[in-house]
Amino acid sequence: MGWPKFPAIACAATLSLWPVAIAYAGDGSYADNPDILRDGYKVDWVPANAPLPGEGPAEDMGLPFRTDWSLSLRGAYQHDNGGDHYEALIVPQASLTRVFERGQLSANTEAELGKLDGDAVRINALRLAIAGDYRLDSLTRASGNLSFSRSQDSVLNAAADVAQTPVVTSAEADGTVTRQFGKLSVALRGSFGRTVYEPTTLIDGTLRDNGYRSSTYFGGGLRAGWELTPIFTFFGDASVQRNLYDAISPSVGVKTDNYDTALRVGVSGKWQDRLEAEVSGGLGFVNYDDAGLRQVSTTLYDASVTYRPDPTIAIRGALGTAFVPPSDNIASTRVEYRATLDASYQINAWLALRANAAWSQVRYEDGSSPDTSYGVGVGADYTLNRHTVLTADYGFAHTEDAPNPARDAHRVTLGVTFKK
């Protein structure tokens, strides 16, 4: 189907989901393209929510907390190695925020309902996040996060023999206590999480068990920073995480329970509110419980810089490394190298532009060909009024992961967001 017909098809697909919008209440407004761009490609853009002339803030009807909500309706067209695809999306969102004298507590919930051409409506994702922080005294602050999600990736990005991707349910919690001792600051943190993968449905009707991917983790860390100058802070960071898997890995024949340890040192700097930067380096170790698995160590490095020349422009770049555990067909721990670049520009109270780019390479210990992926995206938000925003996004993603053939995906999304 040609490009000239796409706007009409996208609008028709969007309108076809209005009955579903009435039947389902919830939210989840990720205006990016999560089906072809991974989590690392997402970015929080400067939103086009500046009040229009003569408009004031919304009232909360005397409630003890601030409320917010939105409902996004979108139509998407994707062209990839499998052909052309059309999808309609409903993304509702709601949030509650309570501000106290010494801190605040917030809760955010969202959902994503999708319908591919020829398929039934399905729930792509459900998310709930609760965050809070509290100032114990003038020198001590505590913060914590609790999150729950249930998601299912689009079959468009699955292998050719997959009819339905697995449903993934996860719950995570973390907390941090920070104490200031003059020029020395110390932060103690802890975390816990559980992820469950349901079976994958293949095109022949059989189920592929994913128990080896389900896992539980818990860990902690300590970061100490010394203020060298009002701008620069030198810091050291140590962390350890225990990873426990539910079943034996098909690729290695044993469970891959392990300890993941990292030691880093670095420098961070902040120049007013315009420029923030941090660079660190260190060593990472993965020690497996099973003596038959090779222990892995590598050099870790991370760097990030955020530049805000004025309140309307934000640019952020980041580099980093991370361990990737063994999978169903890869019997070794790998190291991922990644880079991201994000930018946003609030032109005026009505129009906001955004762009991003990402690159990732996963390298193997045996020197075999690495897995490489990269992508770019651009988008715009146009505010009709305080309650209505038009959105447009384009994303491109390229993936190389032998022995699978290289894959490209182009995705265009048009939509409208109604908000409080």
Tab-separated table of C-alpha atoms in Angstrom, residues 16-17 20-21 24 34-36 78 86-92 110-127 150-158 162-168 198-199 201 411:
chain	number	residue	atom	x	y	z
A	16	SER	CA	-11.644	2.212	15.197
A	17	LEU	CA	-10.372	1.953	18.766
A	20	VAL	CA	-11.978	0.235	23.333
A	21	ALA	CA	-10.984	3.549	24.879
A	24	TYR	CA	-10.577	0.375	29.191
A	34	PRO	CA	8.665	0.922	21.708
A	35	ASP	CA	8.011	-1.853	19.181
A	36	ILE	CA	11.145	-1.047	17.184
A	78	GLN	CA	5.733	0.074	10.004
A	86	TYR	CA	-0.527	-1.065	10.520
A	87	GLU	CA	-1.292	-0.653	14.190
A	88	ALA	CA	-3.708	1.397	16.270
A	89	LEU	CA	-2.773	2.296	19.849
A	90	ILE	CA	-4.562	3.624	22.913
A	91	VAL	CA	-2.271	4.894	25.671
A	92	PRO	CA	-4.004	6.153	28.840
A	110	GLU	CA	-0.237	3.672	32.442
A	111	ALA	CA	-1.428	1.109	29.936
A	112	GLU	CA	-0.930	0.490	26.243
A	113	LEU	CA	-3.609	-1.197	24.145
A	114	GLY	CA	-2.756	-2.127	20.565
A	115	LYS	CA	-4.380	-3.652	17.518
A	116	LEU	CA	-2.378	-4.872	14.535
A	117	ASP	CA	-4.113	-5.205	11.188
A	118	GLY	CA	-5.981	-8.498	11.160
A	119	ASP	CA	-5.501	-9.193	14.898
A	120	ALA	CA	-7.619	-8.656	17.985
A	121	VAL	CA	-7.035	-5.860	20.467
A	122	ARG	CA	-4.431	-6.814	23.054
A	123	ILE	CA	-2.796	-5.240	26.083
A	124	ASN	CA	0.798	-4.429	25.144
A	125	ALA	CA	1.784	-3.136	28.571
A	126	LEU	CA	0.570	-2.241	32.053
A	127	ARG	CA	2.810	-0.205	34.341
A	150	ARG	CA	3.332	-6.577	32.691
A	151	SER	CA	4.242	-6.377	29.010
A	152	GLN	CA	4.297	-8.313	25.760
A	153	ASP	CA	6.543	-7.361	22.836
A	154	SER	CA	5.122	-6.983	19.365
A	155	VAL	CA	5.328	-10.080	17.195
A	156	LEU	CA	6.632	-7.826	14.406
A	157	ASN	CA	10.112	-7.983	15.953
A	158	ALA	CA	10.079	-11.686	16.863
A	162	VAL	CA	7.137	-17.173	16.741
A	163	ALA	CA	3.363	-16.702	16.709
A	164	GLN	CA	3.078	-14.989	20.096
A	165	THR	CA	5.818	-13.459	22.232
A	166	PRO	CA	5.963	-14.224	25.959
A	167	VAL	CA	4.210	-12.102	28.564
A	168	VAL	CA	6.801	-10.644	30.949
A	198	GLU	CA	5.713	-16.935	30.368
A	199	PRO	CA	6.097	-19.457	27.474
A	201	THR	CA	3.932	-19.665	21.397
A	411	ARG	CA	7.952	3.279	11.704
